[in-house]
Structures are given as structure tokens and as C-alpha cells.
PDB file of C-alpha atoms and ligand atoms in Angstrom:
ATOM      1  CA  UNK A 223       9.442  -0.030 -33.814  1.00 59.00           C
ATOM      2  CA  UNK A 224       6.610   2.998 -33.179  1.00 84.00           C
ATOM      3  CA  UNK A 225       2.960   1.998 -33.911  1.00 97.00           C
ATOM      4  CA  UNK A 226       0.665   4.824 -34.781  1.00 97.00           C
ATOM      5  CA  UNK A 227      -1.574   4.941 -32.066  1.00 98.00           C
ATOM      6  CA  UNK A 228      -5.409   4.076 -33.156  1.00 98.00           C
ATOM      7  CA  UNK A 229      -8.407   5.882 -30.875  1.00 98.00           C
ATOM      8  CA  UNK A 230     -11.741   3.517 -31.668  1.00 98.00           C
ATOM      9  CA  UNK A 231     -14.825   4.368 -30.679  1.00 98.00           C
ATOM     10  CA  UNK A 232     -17.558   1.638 -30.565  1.00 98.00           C
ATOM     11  CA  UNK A 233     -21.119   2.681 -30.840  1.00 98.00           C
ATOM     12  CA  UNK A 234     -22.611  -0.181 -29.524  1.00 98.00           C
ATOM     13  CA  UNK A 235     -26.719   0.017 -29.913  1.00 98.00           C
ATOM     14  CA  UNK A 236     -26.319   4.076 -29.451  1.00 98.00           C
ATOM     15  CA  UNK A 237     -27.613   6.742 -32.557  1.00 98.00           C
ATOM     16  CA  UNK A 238     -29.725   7.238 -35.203  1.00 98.00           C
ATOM     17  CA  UNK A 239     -28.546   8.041 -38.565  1.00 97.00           C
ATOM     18  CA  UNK A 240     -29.876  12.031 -37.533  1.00 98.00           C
ATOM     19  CA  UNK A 241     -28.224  11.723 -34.136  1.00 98.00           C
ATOM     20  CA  UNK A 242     -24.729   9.964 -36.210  1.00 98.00           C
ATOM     21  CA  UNK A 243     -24.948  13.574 -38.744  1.00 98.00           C
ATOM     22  CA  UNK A 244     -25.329  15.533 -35.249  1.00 98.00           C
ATOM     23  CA  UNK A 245     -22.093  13.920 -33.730  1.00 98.00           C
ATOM     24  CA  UNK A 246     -19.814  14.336 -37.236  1.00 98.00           C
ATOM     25  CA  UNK A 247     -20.803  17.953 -37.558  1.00 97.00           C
ATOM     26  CA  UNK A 248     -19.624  18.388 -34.039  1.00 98.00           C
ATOM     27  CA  UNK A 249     -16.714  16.334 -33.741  1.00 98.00           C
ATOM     28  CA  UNK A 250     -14.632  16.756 -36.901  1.00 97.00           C
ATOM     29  CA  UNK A 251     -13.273  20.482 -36.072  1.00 97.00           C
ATOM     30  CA  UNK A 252     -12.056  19.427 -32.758  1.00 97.00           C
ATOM     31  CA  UNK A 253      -9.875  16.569 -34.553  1.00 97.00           C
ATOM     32  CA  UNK A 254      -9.583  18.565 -37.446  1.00 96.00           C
ATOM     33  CA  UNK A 255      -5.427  19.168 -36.414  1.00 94.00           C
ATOM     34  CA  UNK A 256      -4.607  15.526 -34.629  1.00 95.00           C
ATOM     35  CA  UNK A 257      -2.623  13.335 -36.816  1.00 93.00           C
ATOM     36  CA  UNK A 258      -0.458  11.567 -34.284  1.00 96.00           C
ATOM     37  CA  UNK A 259      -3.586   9.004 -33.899  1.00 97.00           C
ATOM     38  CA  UNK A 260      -5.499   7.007 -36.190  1.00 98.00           C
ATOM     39  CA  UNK A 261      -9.332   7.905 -35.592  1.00 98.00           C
ATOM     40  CA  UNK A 262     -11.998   5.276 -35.930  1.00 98.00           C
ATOM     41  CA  UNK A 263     -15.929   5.248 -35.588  1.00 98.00           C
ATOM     42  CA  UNK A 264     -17.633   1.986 -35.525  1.00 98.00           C
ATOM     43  CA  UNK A 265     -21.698   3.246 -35.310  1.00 98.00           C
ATOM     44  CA  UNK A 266     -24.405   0.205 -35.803  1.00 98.00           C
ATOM     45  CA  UNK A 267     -25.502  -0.554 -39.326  1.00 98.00           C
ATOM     46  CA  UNK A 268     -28.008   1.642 -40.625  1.00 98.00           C
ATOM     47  CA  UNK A 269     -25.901   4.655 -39.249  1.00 98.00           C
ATOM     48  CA  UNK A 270     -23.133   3.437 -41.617  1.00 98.00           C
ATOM     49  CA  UNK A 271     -23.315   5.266 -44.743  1.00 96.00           C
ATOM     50  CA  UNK A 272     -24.214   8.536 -43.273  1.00 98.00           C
ATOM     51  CA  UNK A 273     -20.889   8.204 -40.879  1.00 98.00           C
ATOM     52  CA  UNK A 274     -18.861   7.656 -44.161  1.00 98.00           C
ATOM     53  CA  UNK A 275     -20.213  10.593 -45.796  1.00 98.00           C
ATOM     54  CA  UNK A 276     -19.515  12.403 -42.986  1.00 98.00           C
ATOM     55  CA  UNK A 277     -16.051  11.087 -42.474  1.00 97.00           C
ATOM     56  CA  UNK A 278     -15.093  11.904 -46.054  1.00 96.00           C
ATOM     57  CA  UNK A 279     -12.229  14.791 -46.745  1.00 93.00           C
ATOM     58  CA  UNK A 280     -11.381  14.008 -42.938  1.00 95.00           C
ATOM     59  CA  UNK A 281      -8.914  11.346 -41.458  1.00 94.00           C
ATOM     60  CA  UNK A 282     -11.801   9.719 -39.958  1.00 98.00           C
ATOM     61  CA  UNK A 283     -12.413   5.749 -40.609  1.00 98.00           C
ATOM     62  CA  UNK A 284     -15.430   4.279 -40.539  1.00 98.00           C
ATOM     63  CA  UNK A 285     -15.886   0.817 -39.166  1.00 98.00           C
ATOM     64  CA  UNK A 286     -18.926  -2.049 -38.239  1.00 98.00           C
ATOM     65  CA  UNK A 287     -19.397  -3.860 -35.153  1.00 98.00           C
ATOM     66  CA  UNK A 288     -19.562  -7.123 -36.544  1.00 98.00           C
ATOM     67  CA  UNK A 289     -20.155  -9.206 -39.691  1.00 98.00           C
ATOM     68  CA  UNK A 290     -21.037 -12.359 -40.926  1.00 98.00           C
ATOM     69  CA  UNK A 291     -18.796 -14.970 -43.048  1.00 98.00           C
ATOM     70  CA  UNK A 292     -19.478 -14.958 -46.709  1.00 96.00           C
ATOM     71  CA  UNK A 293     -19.996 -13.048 -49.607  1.00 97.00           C
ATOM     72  CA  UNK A 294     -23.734 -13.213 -49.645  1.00 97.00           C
ATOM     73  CA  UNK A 295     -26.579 -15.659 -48.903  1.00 97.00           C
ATOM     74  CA  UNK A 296     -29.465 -17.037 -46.917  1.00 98.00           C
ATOM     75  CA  UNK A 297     -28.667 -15.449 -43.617  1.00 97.00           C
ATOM     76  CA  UNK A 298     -31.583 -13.607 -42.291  1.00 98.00           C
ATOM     77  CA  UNK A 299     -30.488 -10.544 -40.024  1.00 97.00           C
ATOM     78  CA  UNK A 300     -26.830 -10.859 -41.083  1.00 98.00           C
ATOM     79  CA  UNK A 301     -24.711  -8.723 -42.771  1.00 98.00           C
ATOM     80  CA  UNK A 302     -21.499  -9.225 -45.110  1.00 98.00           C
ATOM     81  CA  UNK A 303     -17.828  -7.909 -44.978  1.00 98.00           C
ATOM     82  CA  UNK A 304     -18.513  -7.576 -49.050  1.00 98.00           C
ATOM     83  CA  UNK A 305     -21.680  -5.136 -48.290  1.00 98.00           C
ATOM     84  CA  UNK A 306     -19.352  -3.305 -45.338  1.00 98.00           C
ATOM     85  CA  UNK A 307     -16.597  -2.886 -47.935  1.00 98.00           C
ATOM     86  CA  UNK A 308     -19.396  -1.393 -50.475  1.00 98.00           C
ATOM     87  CA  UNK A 309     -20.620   0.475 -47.919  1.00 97.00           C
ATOM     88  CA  UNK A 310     -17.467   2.504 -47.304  1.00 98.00           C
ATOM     89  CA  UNK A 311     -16.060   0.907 -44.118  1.00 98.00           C
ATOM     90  CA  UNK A 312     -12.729  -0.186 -43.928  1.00 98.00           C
ATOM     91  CA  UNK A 313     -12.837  -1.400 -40.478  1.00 98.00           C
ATOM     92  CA  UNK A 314     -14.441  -4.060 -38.012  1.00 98.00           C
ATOM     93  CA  UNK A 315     -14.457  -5.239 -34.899  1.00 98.00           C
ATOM     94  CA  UNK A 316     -14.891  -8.871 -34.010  1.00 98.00           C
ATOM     95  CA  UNK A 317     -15.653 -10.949 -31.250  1.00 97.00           C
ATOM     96  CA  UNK A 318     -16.683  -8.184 -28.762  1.00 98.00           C
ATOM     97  CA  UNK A 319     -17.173 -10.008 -25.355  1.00 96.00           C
ATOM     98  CA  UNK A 320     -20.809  -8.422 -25.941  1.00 96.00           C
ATOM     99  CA  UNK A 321     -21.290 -11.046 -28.660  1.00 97.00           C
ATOM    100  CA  UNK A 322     -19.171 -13.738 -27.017  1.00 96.00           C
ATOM    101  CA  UNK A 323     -21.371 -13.278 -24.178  1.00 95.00           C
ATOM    102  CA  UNK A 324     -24.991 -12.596 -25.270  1.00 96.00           C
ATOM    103  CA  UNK A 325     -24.490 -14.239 -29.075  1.00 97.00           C
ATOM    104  CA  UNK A 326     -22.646 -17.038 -28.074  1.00 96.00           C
ATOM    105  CA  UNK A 327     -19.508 -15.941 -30.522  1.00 97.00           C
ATOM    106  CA  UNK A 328     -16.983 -18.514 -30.100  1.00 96.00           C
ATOM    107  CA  UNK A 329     -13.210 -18.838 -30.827  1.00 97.00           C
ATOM    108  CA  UNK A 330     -14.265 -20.634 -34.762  1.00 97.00           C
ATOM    109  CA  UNK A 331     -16.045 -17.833 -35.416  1.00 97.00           C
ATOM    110  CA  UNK A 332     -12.992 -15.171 -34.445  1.00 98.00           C
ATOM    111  CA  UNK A 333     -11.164 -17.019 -37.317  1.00 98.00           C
ATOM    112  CA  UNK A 334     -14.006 -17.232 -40.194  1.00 98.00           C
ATOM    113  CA  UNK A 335     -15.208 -13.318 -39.236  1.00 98.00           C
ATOM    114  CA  UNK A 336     -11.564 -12.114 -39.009  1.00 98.00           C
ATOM    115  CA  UNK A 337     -10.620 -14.052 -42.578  1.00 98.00           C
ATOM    116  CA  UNK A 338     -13.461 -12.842 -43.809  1.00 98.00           C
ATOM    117  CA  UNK A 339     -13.054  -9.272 -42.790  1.00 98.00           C
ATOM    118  CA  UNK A 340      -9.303  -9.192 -44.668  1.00 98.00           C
ATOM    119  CA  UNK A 341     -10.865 -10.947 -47.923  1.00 98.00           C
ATOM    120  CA  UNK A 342     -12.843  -7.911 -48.132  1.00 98.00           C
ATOM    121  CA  UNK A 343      -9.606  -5.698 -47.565  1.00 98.00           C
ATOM    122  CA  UNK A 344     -11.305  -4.685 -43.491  1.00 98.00           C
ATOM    123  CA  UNK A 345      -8.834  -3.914 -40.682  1.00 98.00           C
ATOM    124  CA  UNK A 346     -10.605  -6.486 -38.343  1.00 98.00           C
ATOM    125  CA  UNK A 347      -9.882  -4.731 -34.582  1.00 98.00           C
ATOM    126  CA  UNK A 348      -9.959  -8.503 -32.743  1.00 98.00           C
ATOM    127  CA  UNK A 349     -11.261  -8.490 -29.101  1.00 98.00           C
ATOM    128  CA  UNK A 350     -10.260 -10.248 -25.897  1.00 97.00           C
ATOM    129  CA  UNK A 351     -10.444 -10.489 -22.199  1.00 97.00           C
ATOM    130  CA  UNK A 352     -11.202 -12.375 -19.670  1.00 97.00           C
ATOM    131  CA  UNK A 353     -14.269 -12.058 -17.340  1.00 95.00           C
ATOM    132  CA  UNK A 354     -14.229 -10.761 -13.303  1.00 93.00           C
ATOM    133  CA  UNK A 355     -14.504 -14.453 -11.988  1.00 94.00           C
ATOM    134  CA  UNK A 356     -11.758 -15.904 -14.234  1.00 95.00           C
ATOM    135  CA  UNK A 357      -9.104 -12.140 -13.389  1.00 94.00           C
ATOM    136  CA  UNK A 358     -10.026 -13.411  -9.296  1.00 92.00           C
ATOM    137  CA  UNK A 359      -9.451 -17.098 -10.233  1.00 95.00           C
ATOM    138  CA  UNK A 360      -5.891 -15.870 -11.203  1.00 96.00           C
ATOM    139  CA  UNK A 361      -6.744 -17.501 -14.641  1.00 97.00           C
ATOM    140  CA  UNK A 362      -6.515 -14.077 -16.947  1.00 97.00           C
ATOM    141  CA  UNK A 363      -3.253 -15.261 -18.858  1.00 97.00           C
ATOM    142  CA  UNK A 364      -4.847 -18.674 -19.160  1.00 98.00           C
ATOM    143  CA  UNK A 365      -8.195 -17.094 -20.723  1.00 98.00           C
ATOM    144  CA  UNK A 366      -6.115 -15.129 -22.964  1.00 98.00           C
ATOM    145  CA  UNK A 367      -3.957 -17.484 -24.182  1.00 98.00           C
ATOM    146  CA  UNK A 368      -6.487 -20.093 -24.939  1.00 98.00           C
ATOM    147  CA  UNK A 369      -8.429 -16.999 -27.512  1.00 98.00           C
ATOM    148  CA  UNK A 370      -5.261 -15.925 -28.525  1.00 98.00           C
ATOM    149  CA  UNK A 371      -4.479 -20.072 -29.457  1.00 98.00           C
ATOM    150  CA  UNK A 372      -8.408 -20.668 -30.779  1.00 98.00           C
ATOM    151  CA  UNK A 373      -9.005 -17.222 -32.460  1.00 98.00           C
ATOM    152  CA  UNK A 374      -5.811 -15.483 -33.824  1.00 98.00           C
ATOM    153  CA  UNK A 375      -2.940 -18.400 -33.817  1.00 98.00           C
ATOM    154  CA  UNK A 376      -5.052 -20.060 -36.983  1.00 98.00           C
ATOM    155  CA  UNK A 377      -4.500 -16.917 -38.943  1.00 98.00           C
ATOM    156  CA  UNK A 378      -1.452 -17.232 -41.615  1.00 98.00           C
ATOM    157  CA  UNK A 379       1.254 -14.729 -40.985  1.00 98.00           C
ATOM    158  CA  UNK A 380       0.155 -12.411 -43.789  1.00 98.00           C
ATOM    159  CA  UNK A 381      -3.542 -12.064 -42.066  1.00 98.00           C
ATOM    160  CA  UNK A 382      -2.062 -11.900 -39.116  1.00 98.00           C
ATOM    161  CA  UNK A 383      -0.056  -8.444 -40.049  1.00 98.00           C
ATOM    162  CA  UNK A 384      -3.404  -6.574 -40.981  1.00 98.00           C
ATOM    163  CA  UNK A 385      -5.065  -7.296 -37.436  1.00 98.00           C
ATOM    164  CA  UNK A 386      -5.690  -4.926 -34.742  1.00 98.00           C
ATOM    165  CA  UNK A 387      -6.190  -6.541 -31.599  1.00 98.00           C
ATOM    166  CA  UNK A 388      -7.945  -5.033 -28.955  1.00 98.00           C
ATOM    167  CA  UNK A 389      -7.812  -5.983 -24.834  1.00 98.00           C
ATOM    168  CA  UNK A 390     -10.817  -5.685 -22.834  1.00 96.00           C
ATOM    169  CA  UNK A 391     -11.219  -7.029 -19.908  1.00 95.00           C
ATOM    170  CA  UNK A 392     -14.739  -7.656 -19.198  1.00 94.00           C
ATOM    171  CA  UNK A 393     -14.939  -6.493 -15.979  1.00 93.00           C
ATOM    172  CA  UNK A 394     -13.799  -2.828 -16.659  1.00 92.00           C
ATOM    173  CA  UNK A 395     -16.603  -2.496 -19.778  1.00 90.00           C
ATOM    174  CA  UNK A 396     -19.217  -0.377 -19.223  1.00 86.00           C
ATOM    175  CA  UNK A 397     -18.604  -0.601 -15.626  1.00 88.00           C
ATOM    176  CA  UNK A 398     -16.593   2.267 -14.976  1.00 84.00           C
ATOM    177  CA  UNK A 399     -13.613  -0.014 -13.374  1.00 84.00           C
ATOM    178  CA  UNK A 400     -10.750   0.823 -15.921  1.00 85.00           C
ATOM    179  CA  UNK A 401      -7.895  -1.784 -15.224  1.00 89.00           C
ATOM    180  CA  UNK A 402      -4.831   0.159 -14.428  1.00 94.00           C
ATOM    181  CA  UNK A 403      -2.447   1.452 -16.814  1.00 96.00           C
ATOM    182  CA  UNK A 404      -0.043  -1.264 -15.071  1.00 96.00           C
ATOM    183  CA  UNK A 405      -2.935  -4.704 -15.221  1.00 96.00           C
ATOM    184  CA  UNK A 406      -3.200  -3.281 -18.756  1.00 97.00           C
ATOM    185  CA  UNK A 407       0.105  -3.536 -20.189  1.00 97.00           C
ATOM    186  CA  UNK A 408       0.692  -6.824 -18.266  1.00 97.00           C
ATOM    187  CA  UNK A 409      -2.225  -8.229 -20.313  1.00 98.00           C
ATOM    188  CA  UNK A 410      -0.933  -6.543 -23.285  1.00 98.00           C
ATOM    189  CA  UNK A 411       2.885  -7.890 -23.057  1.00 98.00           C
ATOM    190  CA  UNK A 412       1.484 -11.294 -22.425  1.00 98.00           C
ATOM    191  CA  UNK A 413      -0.596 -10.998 -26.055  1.00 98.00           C
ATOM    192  CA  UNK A 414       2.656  -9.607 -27.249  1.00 98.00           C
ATOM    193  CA  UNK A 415       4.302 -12.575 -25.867  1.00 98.00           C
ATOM    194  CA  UNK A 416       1.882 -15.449 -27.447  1.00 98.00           C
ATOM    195  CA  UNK A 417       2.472 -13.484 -30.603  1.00 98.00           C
ATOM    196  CA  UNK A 418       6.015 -13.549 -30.904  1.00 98.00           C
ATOM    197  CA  UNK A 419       5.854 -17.077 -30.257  1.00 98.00           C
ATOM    198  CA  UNK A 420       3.556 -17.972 -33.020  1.00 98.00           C
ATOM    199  CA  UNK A 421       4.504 -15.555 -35.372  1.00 98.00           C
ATOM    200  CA  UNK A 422       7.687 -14.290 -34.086  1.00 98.00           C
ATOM    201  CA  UNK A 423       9.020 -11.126 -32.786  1.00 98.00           C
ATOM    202  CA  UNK A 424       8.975  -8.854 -35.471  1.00 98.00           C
ATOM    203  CA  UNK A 425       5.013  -9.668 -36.222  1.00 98.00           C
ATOM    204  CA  UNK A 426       5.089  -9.029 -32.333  1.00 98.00           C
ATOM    205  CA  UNK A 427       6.779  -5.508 -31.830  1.00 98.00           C
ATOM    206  CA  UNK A 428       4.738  -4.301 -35.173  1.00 98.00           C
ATOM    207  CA  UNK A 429       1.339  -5.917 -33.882  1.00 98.00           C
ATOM    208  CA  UNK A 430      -1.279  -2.705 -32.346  1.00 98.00           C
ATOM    209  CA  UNK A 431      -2.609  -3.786 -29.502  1.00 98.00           C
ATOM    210  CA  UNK A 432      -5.453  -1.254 -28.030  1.00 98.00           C
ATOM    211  CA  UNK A 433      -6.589  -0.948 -24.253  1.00 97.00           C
ATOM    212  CA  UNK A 434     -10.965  -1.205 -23.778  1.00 97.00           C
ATOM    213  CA  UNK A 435     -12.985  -0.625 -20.708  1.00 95.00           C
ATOM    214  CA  UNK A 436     -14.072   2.503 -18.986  1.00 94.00           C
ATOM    215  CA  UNK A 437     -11.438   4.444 -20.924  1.00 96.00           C
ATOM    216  CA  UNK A 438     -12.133   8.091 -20.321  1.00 97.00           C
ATOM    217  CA  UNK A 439     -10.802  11.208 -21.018  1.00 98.00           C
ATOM    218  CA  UNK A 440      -9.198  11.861 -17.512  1.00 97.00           C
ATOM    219  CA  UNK A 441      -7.717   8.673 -17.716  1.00 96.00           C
ATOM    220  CA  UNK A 442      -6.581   7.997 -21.102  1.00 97.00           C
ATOM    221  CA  UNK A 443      -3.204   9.479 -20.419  1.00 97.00           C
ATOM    222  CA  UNK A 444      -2.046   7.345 -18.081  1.00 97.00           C
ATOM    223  CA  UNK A 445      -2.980   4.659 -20.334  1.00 97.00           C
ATOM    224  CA  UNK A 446      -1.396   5.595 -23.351  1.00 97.00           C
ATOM    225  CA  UNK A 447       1.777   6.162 -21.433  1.00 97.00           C
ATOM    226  CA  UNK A 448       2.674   2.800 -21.611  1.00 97.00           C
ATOM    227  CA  UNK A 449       4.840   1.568 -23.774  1.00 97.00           C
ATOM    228  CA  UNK A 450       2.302  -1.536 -24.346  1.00 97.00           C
ATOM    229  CA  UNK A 451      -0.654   0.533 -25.348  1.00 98.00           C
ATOM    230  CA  UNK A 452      -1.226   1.552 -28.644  1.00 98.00           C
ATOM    231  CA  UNK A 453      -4.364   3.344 -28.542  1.00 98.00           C
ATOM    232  CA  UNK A 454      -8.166   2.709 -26.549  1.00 98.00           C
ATOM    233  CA  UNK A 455     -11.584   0.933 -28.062  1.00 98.00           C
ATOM    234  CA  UNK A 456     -13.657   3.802 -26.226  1.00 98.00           C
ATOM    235  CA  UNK A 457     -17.789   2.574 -25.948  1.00 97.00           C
ATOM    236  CA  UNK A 458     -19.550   5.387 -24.068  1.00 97.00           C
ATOM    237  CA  UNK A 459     -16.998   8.257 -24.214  1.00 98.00           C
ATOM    238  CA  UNK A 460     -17.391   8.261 -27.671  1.00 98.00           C
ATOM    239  CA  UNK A 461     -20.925   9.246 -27.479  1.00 98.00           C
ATOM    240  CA  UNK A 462     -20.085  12.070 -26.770  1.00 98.00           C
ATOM    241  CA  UNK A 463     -18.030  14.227 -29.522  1.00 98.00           C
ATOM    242  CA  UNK A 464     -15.976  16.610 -26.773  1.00 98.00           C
ATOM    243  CA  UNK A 465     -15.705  13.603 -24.885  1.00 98.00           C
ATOM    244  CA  UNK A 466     -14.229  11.106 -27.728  1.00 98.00           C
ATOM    245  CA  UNK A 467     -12.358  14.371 -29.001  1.00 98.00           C
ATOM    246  CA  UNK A 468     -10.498  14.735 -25.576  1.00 98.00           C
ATOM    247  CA  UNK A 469      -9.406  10.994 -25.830  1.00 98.00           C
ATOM    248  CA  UNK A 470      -8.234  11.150 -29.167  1.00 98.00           C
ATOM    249  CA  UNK A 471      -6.608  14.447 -28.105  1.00 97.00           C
ATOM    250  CA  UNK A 472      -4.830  12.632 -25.155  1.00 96.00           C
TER     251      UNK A 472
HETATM  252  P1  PGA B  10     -16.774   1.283 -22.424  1.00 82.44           P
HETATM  253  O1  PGA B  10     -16.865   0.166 -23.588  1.00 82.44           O
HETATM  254  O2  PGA B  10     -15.723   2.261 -22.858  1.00 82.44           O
HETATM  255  O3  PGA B  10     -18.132   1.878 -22.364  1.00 82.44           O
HETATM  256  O4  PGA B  10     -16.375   0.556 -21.166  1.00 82.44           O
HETATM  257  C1  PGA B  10     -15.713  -0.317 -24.226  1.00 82.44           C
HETATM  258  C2  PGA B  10     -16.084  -1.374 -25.237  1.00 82.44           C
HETATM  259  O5  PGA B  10     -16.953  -2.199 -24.934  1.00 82.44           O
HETATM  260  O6  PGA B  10     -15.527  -1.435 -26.348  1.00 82.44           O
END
């Protein structure tokens, strides 16, 4: 089965909505011509409406970082997959180790946020990955498996066919450490593996499964040449729009 690679790129706390107009106006003629790849830009909140009226007439998707359970409500700070949806985005990413790690995001709240991402018709892009101490502990297929069993194996098999998962070891984020293409698509076939198990092989060979950490464009290649890897969640190289361009160009 061929899954259409997908090239994210994940703002984190980077950009103003100025800086976000800057970067589109850049970055859309060099991708103007690449339709092997699905392109996505995930840019923080307020940036979110001017990135989807600068996507619009291109092949660009917009997506969030993160949402909040719920249509509406008494949730200071928070934001809805409903208001995302309004807003124009029709993508997500959830459970970031950045908010497992400094938000306390827990396996639960993979499964409400990535439920409530499809009720509002969001491509959730689900993260996981284990940490530096647990990859040394030889414990990286035991880390996976148990979010893989917490976060994803609740999902029915019809939510489960709209996910995008996305494998990022913690270690190689930010960091410039990139796991090799080979660590990679170990981690990935394992995730393949647990999949097929739960929801069984065809859910498993149809399932995209992206590479994130450190991804750059001068090693991208090697990455994507693995069979496993079906596209990169890219954090600082897609400041930059030559940079993101060359990795969605890989
Ligand atoms: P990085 O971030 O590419 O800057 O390592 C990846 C991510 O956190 O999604």
C-alpha cells in the first residue's frame, strides 16, 4: 500500500501573525510545484487565521498545536477543536512530549483530545517517544507500547483510520541528535506492529507514521528512504521557509 508522504512543520512558541504573513509570502512559490507530499503548518493560535488565509488557493494545510476537549465552556486559556475547525484548520497535533513533559499531558488525555479532534472532522497528528534515560534503559519499545496501549488502542477502528501518528523521540528534539534513519524505522515498525495487532494489518500498512527530531534538510533524505517513514514533524527547520521548503522538497 503507498502512503502519501506528509511534511509537518510545528511552530512551537515561534511568529507573530506579521512574521506568519512574512513566511507564506516566501514559502508558497518554492512549494508551489511539489505534490508528491502533503504540506502542513501548525503556527500557535493567534497566528492561525492569517496562516489559513495565506494557505488558501495553495495545497498548504493549516493545523494547531493542541486543543482542549469539548465544544465550548468554562476553561480559561483553552481552546476548542469546534473554534479550530471554524477557524480554518483541519489539522492538530496532540500530546507533543512538550506538553507531556511541561503540561503534564497524560495518556487519558491523548484519547479525549484525539476524539475530540475527529468530532470536529481534525486530522489529529498523535505524538510519541520515549525519553534519553528510558532509549539507555533499553526500555524504548516498552515506553511506546504502553502510549500506544493508553493513548491510541482506546480509539474505535474508524477513529483510528483518520490518525496520523507521529515518532519523536525526545532525545533527538530540539537537540540536534536526529535518531538514525535505521533507530527510526525500528521505532516505527514496532508502532506498526502494536497496530496491526489491535487493529489489524490492513489499518497497519495504511496507518502514516511520521519521523520528529532534529530533522533537517541535509538529512531528511536518508530518512524518508525508509520504507517505514512516511514523512517528518519538522520544529525549527520550518522556521525557516528555504529551510522547510528543502525538506518538503526532499
Ligand atoms: P525539532 O522539533 O525539529 O526542532 O527537533 C521537532 C518537534 O518537536 O516536533
Amino acid at each position: 500500500m503507498s502512503r502519501k508522504p506528509m511534511m509537518a512543520g510545528n511552530w512551537k512558541m515561534y511568529k507573530t501573525p506579521a512574521e506568519t504573513h512574512a513566511f507564506f509570502e516566501a514559502f508558497k512559490p518554492l512549494v508551489a510545484d511539489a505534490t508528491h507530499c502533503e504540506i502542513v503548518i501548525c503556527p500557535p493560535f493567534p497566528n492561525l487565521q492569517v496562516a489559513v488565509q495565506e494557505a488558501r488557493g495553495s495545497s498548504i494545510g493549516i493545523g494547531a498545536q493542541n486543543l482542549y476537549w469539548g465544544k465550548e465552556g468554562a476553561v480559561t486559556g483553552e481552546v476548542s477543536g469546534h473554534m479550530l475547525q471554524a477557524a480554518g484548520c483541519r489539522f492538530v497535533i496532540v500530546a507533543h512530549s512538550e506538553r507531556r513533559q511541561y503540561f503534564g499531558e497524560t495518556e487519558p488525555d491523548v484519547v479525549r483530545k484525539t476524539q475530540a479532534a475527529l468530532e470536529y472532522g481534525l486530522t489529529p497528528i498523535v505524538c510519541l517517544g520515549e525519553r534519553l534515560e528510558e532509549r539507555e534503559g533499553n526500555r524504548t519499545e516498552e515506553v511506546l507500547g504502553a502510549q500506544f496501549d493508553g493513548g491510541l488502542a482506546p480509539l474505535t477502528p474508524a477513529q483510528f483510520a483518520k490518525i496520523v501518528i507521529a515518532y519523536e523521540p525526545v532525545w533527538a528534539i530540539g537537540t540536534g541528535k536526529t535518531a538514525t534513519p535505521k533507530m527510526a524505522a525500528d521505532a516505527h515498525r514496532f508502532i506498526r506492529e502494536k497496530v496491526a495487532a489491535k487493529f489489524g494489518a490492513a489499518a497497519a500498512a495504511a496507518v502514516r507514521i511520521l519521523y520528529g527530531g532534529s530533522v533537517k534538510p541535509d538529512n531528511v533524505k536518508n530518512l524518508m528512504a525508509e520504507e517505514q517513514i512516511d514523512g517528518a514533524l519538522v520544529g525549527g527547520a520550518s522556521l525557516d521557509p528555504a529551510s522547510f521548503a528543502a525538506v518538503v522538497k526532499y
